[in-house]
Amino acid sequence: ELVAAKLDALRALARLHLQEGDVNALRDAVLQGEALGGPDAFAYERALLHAVTGEAEQANAALNRYLDAHRDDLEAITFFATLQIGAGDIQAVRAETLPRLKVAVEAKAKDAGRAVADPRDQYFLHIVTAQVGLAEGNLKAARDAFLDALKTRPDVEAVRNSILELDLRIDDRVAAGVHAEEFLSYDPTLPFANYAMGSNALLDNRPEDAVVYLRRAAVRDPRMPYAPAAYNDLAEAYRRLGRWDDAIAAAEEAAVLSPALAIAYETAATAYLGKGDLEGAQRAIDRAFAVFQENAPGQPVDPRFILTRAKLCAAQGKPDEAKLNLLELRPRYNDLDPAARAEYDALAKDLDLF
């Protein structure tokens, strides 16, 4: 009993280290568990360790060894499906693993004397269904499955983040706003939900509201994979409020977090331009174009870059070059957001372009 208690404690410790992303501590816990109970006693935790260190084959082997002895472990079956999806074997998940998971969920309900499965167990079915939808590019189906999962486990922040991320990828701003507002009612500090609300406020040209939300989203936090975008949006909100130095600082932080985020340099350029620092604006917009071309060769440049270059040319006393940039941008006018279109119209009027 003492050995079993120690193994349980080590398993709990291993899961904690996994959540914290501390691979070395996870490895230490696995090694201690294996030394105490043997390899089979810690096969699942060994599989987790292999997975986080990118050793897919070893993870698969360890997990199969574990499932041979624990065929109805819902979490382990879900993890197995994740490995299959990562290997591109989606058909096997649909044909074998999802049915196996469903049988295990029903068996667990029967053993407990329940006619209907526990919602906390159904959660695993929804998660695998969502992962299949993502792998197949069916974003709406994936979001629906994550929403079903959230109903069974409303405490899982990763699921809430996945829903919001899919809202944004689908470009469903209404749903993003509704979901973010709901999630913030539970925890006002949630970075991803604040990001969704701030981005919506920015698109509606409400920079004061955007700053309130985006300051909570622009954090270096493992829960916030969109931190560079949040810093960039915060910079844009500051720019619209005329807070040039704050805008430059936020844009530069976005670029530090993600040097390939070309839009961050463009945002910095607009802030330098507003501040009257034309040299700084030129350096930043040149960098924006260069980074974009490095990371998206052959792709049409973001229309905001061209607009900023036009504004800079006008500020430098080069009206003809500014007009050429506006004419280049004209066919993509509708690709600009409302605030950028207003800037285009104002500059075109100042230059007597039309």
Short mmCIF file of C-alpha atoms in Angstrom, two decimals:
data_model
loop_
_atom_site.label_atom_id
_atom_site.label_comp_id
_atom_site.label_asym_id
_atom_site.label_seq_id
_atom_site.Cartn_x
_atom_site.Cartn_y
_atom_site.Cartn_z
CA GLU A 1 0.00 0.00 0.00
CA LEU A 2 2.87 2.37 0.76
CA VAL A 3 4.40 1.72 -2.68
CA ALA A 4 1.02 2.26 -4.36
CA ALA A 5 0.56 5.56 -2.50
CA LYS A 6 4.02 6.72 -3.53
CA LEU A 7 3.31 5.79 -7.16
CA ASP A 8 0.04 7.73 -7.10
CA ALA A 9 1.85 10.75 -5.68
CA LEU A 10 4.51 10.53 -8.38
CA ARG A 11 1.83 10.25 -11.09
CA ALA A 12 0.13 13.38 -9.77
CA LEU A 13 3.50 15.13 -9.67
CA ALA A 14 4.25 14.07 -13.25
CA ARG A 15 0.91 15.50 -14.47
CA LEU A 16 1.63 18.75 -12.64
CA HIS A 17 5.05 19.06 -14.29
CA LEU A 18 3.44 18.32 -17.66
CA GLN A 19 0.92 21.13 -17.18
CA GLU A 20 3.73 23.48 -16.17
CA GLY A 21 5.81 22.48 -19.19
CA ASP A 22 8.73 21.44 -17.00
CA VAL A 23 10.14 18.56 -19.07
CA ASN A 24 13.14 17.92 -16.82
CA ALA A 25 10.98 17.63 -13.72
CA LEU A 26 8.57 15.37 -15.63
CA ARG A 27 11.47 13.14 -16.64
CA ASP A 28 12.67 12.95 -13.04
CA ALA A 29 9.21 11.93 -11.82
CA VAL A 30 8.95 9.25 -14.53
CA LEU A 31 12.36 7.82 -13.66
CA GLN A 32 11.48 7.71 -9.96
CA GLY A 33 8.17 6.02 -10.73
CA GLU A 34 9.81 3.41 -12.96
CA ALA A 35 12.46 2.72 -10.33
CA LEU A 36 9.79 2.23 -7.70
CA GLY A 37 7.17 0.25 -9.63
CA GLY A 38 8.84 -0.96 -12.81
CA PRO A 39 8.43 0.25 -16.44
CA ASP A 40 4.82 -0.96 -16.78
CA ALA A 41 3.73 0.95 -13.69
CA PHE A 42 4.66 4.25 -15.35
CA ALA A 43 4.08 3.39 -19.03
CA TYR A 44 1.48 6.14 -19.49
CA GLU A 45 3.65 8.83 -17.96
CA ARG A 46 6.59 7.56 -20.06
CA ALA A 47 4.37 7.97 -23.15
CA LEU A 48 3.57 11.55 -22.12
CA LEU A 49 7.28 12.27 -21.72
CA HIS A 50 8.09 10.88 -25.16
CA ALA A 51 5.23 12.91 -26.67
CA VAL A 52 6.37 16.25 -25.26
CA THR A 53 9.96 15.59 -26.36
CA GLY A 54 8.84 14.83 -29.92
CA GLU A 55 9.52 11.08 -29.83
CA ALA A 56 6.29 9.91 -31.47
CA GLU A 57 7.27 6.27 -32.07
CA GLN A 58 8.45 5.76 -28.50
CA ALA A 59 5.32 7.50 -27.19
CA ASN A 60 3.12 5.21 -29.29
CA ALA A 61 4.95 2.09 -28.08
CA ALA A 62 4.73 3.08 -24.40
CA LEU A 63 1.07 3.98 -24.74
CA ASN A 64 0.19 0.68 -26.43
CA ARG A 65 1.93 -1.14 -23.59
CA TYR A 66 -0.16 0.82 -21.10
CA LEU A 67 -3.43 0.25 -22.98
CA ASP A 68 -2.82 -3.49 -23.08
CA ALA A 69 -3.37 -3.44 -19.32
CA HIS A 70 -5.82 -0.51 -19.13
CA ARG A 71 -8.09 -0.89 -22.13
CA ASP A 72 -10.85 1.35 -20.72
CA ASP A 73 -8.71 4.33 -19.67
CA LEU A 74 -10.56 7.18 -21.42
CA GLU A 75 -7.76 9.69 -21.09
CA ALA A 76 -5.23 7.24 -22.50
CA ILE A 77 -7.46 6.33 -25.47
CA THR A 78 -7.89 10.05 -26.17
CA PHE A 79 -4.13 10.52 -26.04
CA PHE A 80 -3.72 7.58 -28.43
CA ALA A 81 -6.13 9.28 -30.86
CA THR A 82 -4.06 12.46 -30.59
CA LEU A 83 -0.93 10.55 -31.56
CA GLN A 84 -2.75 8.95 -34.51
CA ILE A 85 -3.97 12.33 -35.73
CA GLY A 86 -0.47 13.73 -35.39
CA ALA A 87 0.75 10.88 -37.61
CA GLY A 88 -1.97 11.66 -40.16
CA ASP A 89 -3.90 8.45 -39.52
CA ILE A 90 -7.30 10.13 -39.25
CA GLN A 91 -9.15 7.23 -40.86
CA ALA A 92 -7.96 4.90 -38.09
CA VAL A 93 -9.28 7.33 -35.51
CA ARG A 94 -12.71 7.40 -37.16
CA ALA A 95 -12.86 3.65 -37.84
CA GLU A 96 -11.24 2.27 -34.69
CA THR A 97 -10.31 4.68 -31.91
CA LEU A 98 -13.51 6.75 -31.69
CA PRO A 99 -15.70 3.59 -31.60
CA ARG A 100 -13.36 2.10 -28.99
CA LEU A 101 -13.64 5.26 -26.90
CA LYS A 102 -17.43 5.21 -27.19
CA VAL A 103 -17.56 1.59 -26.03
CA ALA A 104 -15.31 2.43 -23.09
CA VAL A 105 -17.52 5.38 -22.09
CA GLU A 106 -20.65 3.22 -22.25
CA ALA A 107 -18.98 0.41 -20.32
CA LYS A 108 -17.98 2.80 -17.57
CA ALA A 109 -21.57 4.03 -17.30
CA LYS A 110 -22.88 0.45 -17.14
CA ASP A 111 -20.38 -0.50 -14.44
CA ALA A 112 -21.58 2.47 -12.41
CA GLY A 113 -25.23 1.48 -12.88
CA ARG A 114 -26.05 4.54 -14.97
CA ALA A 115 -28.30 4.56 -18.03
CA VAL A 116 -26.51 7.61 -19.45
CA ALA A 117 -22.77 8.19 -19.48
CA ASP A 118 -21.29 10.73 -17.09
CA PRO A 119 -20.84 14.05 -18.96
CA ARG A 120 -17.25 14.18 -17.69
CA ASP A 121 -16.61 10.94 -19.57
CA GLN A 122 -18.41 12.15 -22.71
CA TYR A 123 -15.93 15.02 -22.69
CA PHE A 124 -13.25 12.76 -24.16
CA LEU A 125 -15.48 11.81 -27.12
CA HIS A 126 -16.09 15.47 -27.88
CA ILE A 127 -12.38 16.30 -27.67
CA VAL A 128 -11.39 13.58 -30.14
CA THR A 129 -14.23 14.61 -32.48
CA ALA A 130 -12.95 18.19 -32.34
CA GLN A 131 -9.39 17.09 -33.08
CA VAL A 132 -10.60 15.11 -36.10
CA GLY A 133 -12.49 18.16 -37.35
CA LEU A 134 -9.37 20.29 -37.02
CA ALA A 135 -7.24 17.73 -38.82
CA GLU A 136 -9.75 17.56 -41.67
CA GLY A 137 -10.01 21.36 -41.92
CA ASN A 138 -13.65 21.37 -40.83
CA LEU A 139 -13.34 24.29 -38.43
CA LYS A 140 -17.04 24.74 -37.73
CA ALA A 141 -17.46 21.06 -36.85
CA ALA A 142 -14.40 21.29 -34.61
CA ARG A 143 -15.82 24.34 -32.86
CA ASP A 144 -19.19 22.60 -32.33
CA ALA A 145 -17.40 19.63 -30.77
CA PHE A 146 -15.37 21.90 -28.48
CA LEU A 147 -18.59 23.64 -27.45
CA ASP A 148 -20.07 20.23 -26.59
CA ALA A 149 -16.92 19.45 -24.59
CA LEU A 150 -17.22 22.72 -22.70
CA LYS A 151 -20.77 21.84 -21.62
CA THR A 152 -19.41 18.70 -19.94
CA ARG A 153 -16.27 20.32 -18.48
CA PRO A 154 -16.79 24.11 -18.19
CA ASP A 155 -13.61 24.43 -16.12
CA VAL A 156 -11.12 23.58 -18.90
CA GLU A 157 -9.49 26.81 -20.07
CA ALA A 158 -7.77 25.14 -23.03
CA VAL A 159 -11.18 24.27 -24.48
CA ARG A 160 -12.40 27.84 -24.06
CA ASN A 161 -9.27 29.07 -25.84
CA SER A 162 -9.81 26.60 -28.68
CA ILE A 163 -13.37 27.86 -29.15
CA LEU A 164 -12.22 31.48 -29.29
CA GLU A 165 -9.35 30.65 -31.64
CA LEU A 166 -11.78 28.92 -34.01
CA ASP A 167 -14.21 31.86 -33.78
CA LEU A 168 -11.37 34.09 -34.97
CA ARG A 169 -10.19 31.68 -37.68
CA ILE A 170 -13.74 31.32 -39.00
CA ASP A 171 -14.05 35.12 -38.78
CA ASP A 172 -17.19 34.83 -36.70
CA ARG A 173 -16.85 38.05 -34.75
CA VAL A 174 -20.33 37.82 -33.26
CA ALA A 175 -19.64 34.38 -31.78
CA ALA A 176 -16.20 35.50 -30.60
CA GLY A 177 -17.76 38.41 -28.74
CA VAL A 178 -20.49 36.28 -27.16
CA HIS A 179 -18.08 33.54 -26.08
CA ALA A 180 -15.42 35.94 -24.82
CA GLU A 181 -17.94 37.89 -22.76
CA GLU A 182 -19.25 34.66 -21.25
CA PHE A 183 -15.77 33.38 -20.40
CA LEU A 184 -14.74 36.71 -18.87
CA SER A 185 -17.75 36.54 -16.55
CA TYR A 186 -16.00 33.54 -14.93
CA ASP A 187 -12.52 35.04 -14.93
CA PRO A 188 -11.90 38.66 -16.11
CA THR A 189 -8.17 38.00 -16.45
CA LEU A 190 -8.37 35.32 -19.18
CA PRO A 191 -5.82 36.50 -21.80
CA PHE A 192 -7.41 34.90 -24.85
CA ALA A 193 -10.93 36.12 -24.07
CA ASN A 194 -9.58 39.64 -23.51
CA TYR A 195 -7.77 39.40 -26.84
CA ALA A 196 -11.00 38.51 -28.65
CA MET A 197 -12.88 41.38 -27.01
CA GLY A 198 -10.04 43.82 -27.71
CA SER A 199 -9.74 42.79 -31.34
CA ASN A 200 -13.49 43.25 -31.81
CA ALA A 201 -13.32 46.69 -30.20
CA LEU A 202 -10.46 47.63 -32.51
CA LEU A 203 -12.37 46.48 -35.59
CA ASP A 204 -15.30 48.61 -34.40
CA ASN A 205 -12.85 51.54 -34.05
CA ARG A 206 -13.28 51.77 -30.28
CA PRO A 207 -9.61 52.17 -29.31
CA GLU A 208 -10.27 53.18 -25.69
CA ASP A 209 -12.20 49.94 -25.07
CA ALA A 210 -9.61 47.98 -27.04
CA VAL A 211 -6.80 49.20 -24.77
CA VAL A 212 -8.64 48.03 -21.65
CA TYR A 213 -8.98 44.49 -22.99
CA LEU A 214 -5.70 44.23 -24.86
CA ARG A 215 -3.60 45.30 -21.89
CA ARG A 216 -4.89 42.14 -20.17
CA ALA A 217 -4.20 40.06 -23.28
CA ALA A 218 -0.71 41.39 -24.07
CA VAL A 219 1.13 39.18 -21.61
CA ARG A 220 3.97 36.70 -21.81
CA ASP A 221 1.90 33.76 -20.67
CA PRO A 222 1.93 30.16 -21.93
CA ARG A 223 -1.87 30.36 -21.91
CA MET A 224 -1.70 33.12 -24.52
CA PRO A 225 -0.24 31.85 -27.82
CA TYR A 226 -1.56 34.96 -29.54
CA ALA A 227 0.54 37.31 -27.37
CA PRO A 228 2.45 38.85 -30.34
CA ALA A 229 -0.83 39.66 -32.10
CA ALA A 230 -2.24 41.06 -28.86
CA TYR A 231 0.75 43.37 -28.44
CA ASN A 232 0.41 44.49 -32.04
CA ASP A 233 -3.31 45.21 -31.67
CA LEU A 234 -2.56 47.10 -28.45
CA ALA A 235 -0.01 49.16 -30.37
CA GLU A 236 -2.62 49.95 -33.02
CA ALA A 237 -5.12 51.01 -30.35
CA TYR A 238 -2.53 53.30 -28.77
CA ARG A 239 -1.71 54.72 -32.22
CA ARG A 240 -5.32 55.63 -32.85
CA LEU A 241 -5.35 57.43 -29.50
CA GLY A 242 -2.20 59.37 -30.40
CA ARG A 243 -0.13 57.65 -27.71
CA TRP A 244 2.88 57.30 -29.99
CA ASP A 245 5.52 56.12 -27.53
CA ASP A 246 3.18 53.51 -26.02
CA ALA A 247 2.32 52.34 -29.54
CA ILE A 248 5.98 52.00 -30.51
CA ALA A 249 6.82 50.10 -27.32
CA ALA A 250 3.94 47.65 -27.79
CA ALA A 251 4.74 47.10 -31.47
CA GLU A 252 8.40 46.47 -30.67
CA GLU A 253 7.40 43.96 -27.99
CA ALA A 254 5.29 42.15 -30.59
CA ALA A 255 8.31 42.00 -32.90
CA VAL A 256 10.52 40.67 -30.10
CA LEU A 257 8.05 37.88 -29.36
CA SER A 258 7.60 37.09 -33.06
CA PRO A 259 10.30 38.53 -35.35
CA ALA A 260 8.43 37.16 -38.38
CA LEU A 261 5.31 39.21 -37.57
CA ALA A 262 5.71 41.78 -40.33
CA ILE A 263 2.61 43.74 -39.35
CA ALA A 264 4.29 44.69 -36.05
CA TYR A 265 6.92 46.70 -37.94
CA GLU A 266 4.21 48.40 -40.00
CA THR A 267 2.34 49.34 -36.83
CA ALA A 268 5.56 50.78 -35.42
CA ALA A 269 6.02 52.73 -38.66
CA THR A 270 2.59 54.35 -38.35
CA ALA A 271 3.37 55.33 -34.75
CA TYR A 272 6.75 56.83 -35.70
CA LEU A 273 4.95 58.71 -38.47
CA GLY A 274 2.36 60.07 -36.06
CA LYS A 275 5.16 61.15 -33.74
CA GLY A 276 6.86 63.00 -36.59
CA ASP A 277 9.92 60.73 -36.63
CA LEU A 278 10.17 60.18 -40.39
CA GLU A 279 13.49 58.34 -40.20
CA GLY A 280 12.08 55.91 -37.66
CA ALA A 281 9.01 55.43 -39.83
CA GLN A 282 11.14 54.72 -42.90
CA ARG A 283 13.24 52.12 -41.07
CA ALA A 284 10.16 50.41 -39.70
CA ILE A 285 8.19 50.26 -42.96
CA ASP A 286 11.25 49.04 -44.87
CA ARG A 287 11.62 46.30 -42.27
CA ALA A 288 7.93 45.40 -42.59
CA PHE A 289 8.23 44.86 -46.34
CA ALA A 290 11.49 42.90 -45.95
CA VAL A 291 10.13 40.59 -43.24
CA PHE A 292 6.94 39.97 -45.21
CA GLN A 293 8.86 39.05 -48.36
CA GLU A 294 11.17 36.76 -46.36
CA ASN A 295 8.28 34.85 -44.82
CA ALA A 296 5.68 34.98 -47.60
CA PRO A 297 7.57 35.14 -50.90
CA GLY A 298 5.34 35.63 -53.89
CA GLN A 299 2.30 36.55 -51.77
CA PRO A 300 0.55 39.93 -52.13
CA VAL A 301 1.75 42.29 -49.45
CA ASP A 302 -0.63 43.39 -46.70
CA PRO A 303 -2.53 46.44 -48.06
CA ARG A 304 -1.87 48.36 -44.84
CA PHE A 305 1.83 48.38 -45.69
CA ILE A 306 1.15 50.20 -48.94
CA LEU A 307 -1.12 52.71 -47.20
CA THR A 308 1.54 53.46 -44.59
CA ARG A 309 4.17 53.87 -47.30
CA ALA A 310 1.84 56.32 -49.08
CA LYS A 311 1.35 58.34 -45.88
CA LEU A 312 5.10 58.40 -45.31
CA CYS A 313 5.79 59.59 -48.86
CA ALA A 314 3.28 62.40 -48.38
CA ALA A 315 4.92 63.41 -45.09
CA GLN A 316 8.34 63.39 -46.79
CA GLY A 317 7.10 65.83 -49.42
CA LYS A 318 6.85 63.24 -52.19
CA PRO A 319 3.24 63.64 -53.37
CA ASP A 320 3.75 61.84 -56.69
CA GLU A 321 5.11 58.73 -54.96
CA ALA A 322 2.28 58.90 -52.44
CA LYS A 323 -0.26 58.99 -55.30
CA LEU A 324 1.38 56.00 -56.99
CA ASN A 325 1.04 54.00 -53.77
CA LEU A 326 -2.62 54.95 -53.42
CA LEU A 327 -3.30 53.98 -57.03
CA GLU A 328 -1.55 50.64 -56.45
CA LEU A 329 -3.74 50.12 -53.41
CA ARG A 330 -7.03 51.17 -55.03
CA PRO A 331 -8.03 47.68 -56.35
CA ARG A 332 -7.64 46.33 -52.80
CA TYR A 333 -9.45 49.19 -51.09
CA ASN A 334 -12.15 46.88 -49.72
CA ASP A 335 -9.47 44.71 -48.09
CA LEU A 336 -8.76 47.57 -45.68
CA ASP A 337 -10.68 47.80 -42.42
CA PRO A 338 -13.03 50.80 -41.99
CA ALA A 339 -10.47 52.87 -40.08
CA ALA A 340 -7.80 52.30 -42.75
CA ARG A 341 -10.28 53.13 -45.53
CA ALA A 342 -11.00 56.43 -43.78
CA GLU A 343 -7.24 57.16 -43.72
CA TYR A 344 -7.00 56.27 -47.42
CA ASP A 345 -9.89 58.61 -48.28
CA ALA A 346 -8.42 61.48 -46.26
CA LEU A 347 -5.00 61.13 -47.89
CA ALA A 348 -6.51 60.81 -51.38
CA LYS A 349 -8.46 64.01 -50.76
CA ASP A 350 -5.38 65.87 -49.50
CA LEU A 351 -3.47 64.81 -52.62
CA ASP A 352 -6.38 65.66 -54.98
CA LEU A 353 -6.10 62.10 -56.30
CA PHE A 354 -9.68 61.82 -57.54
#
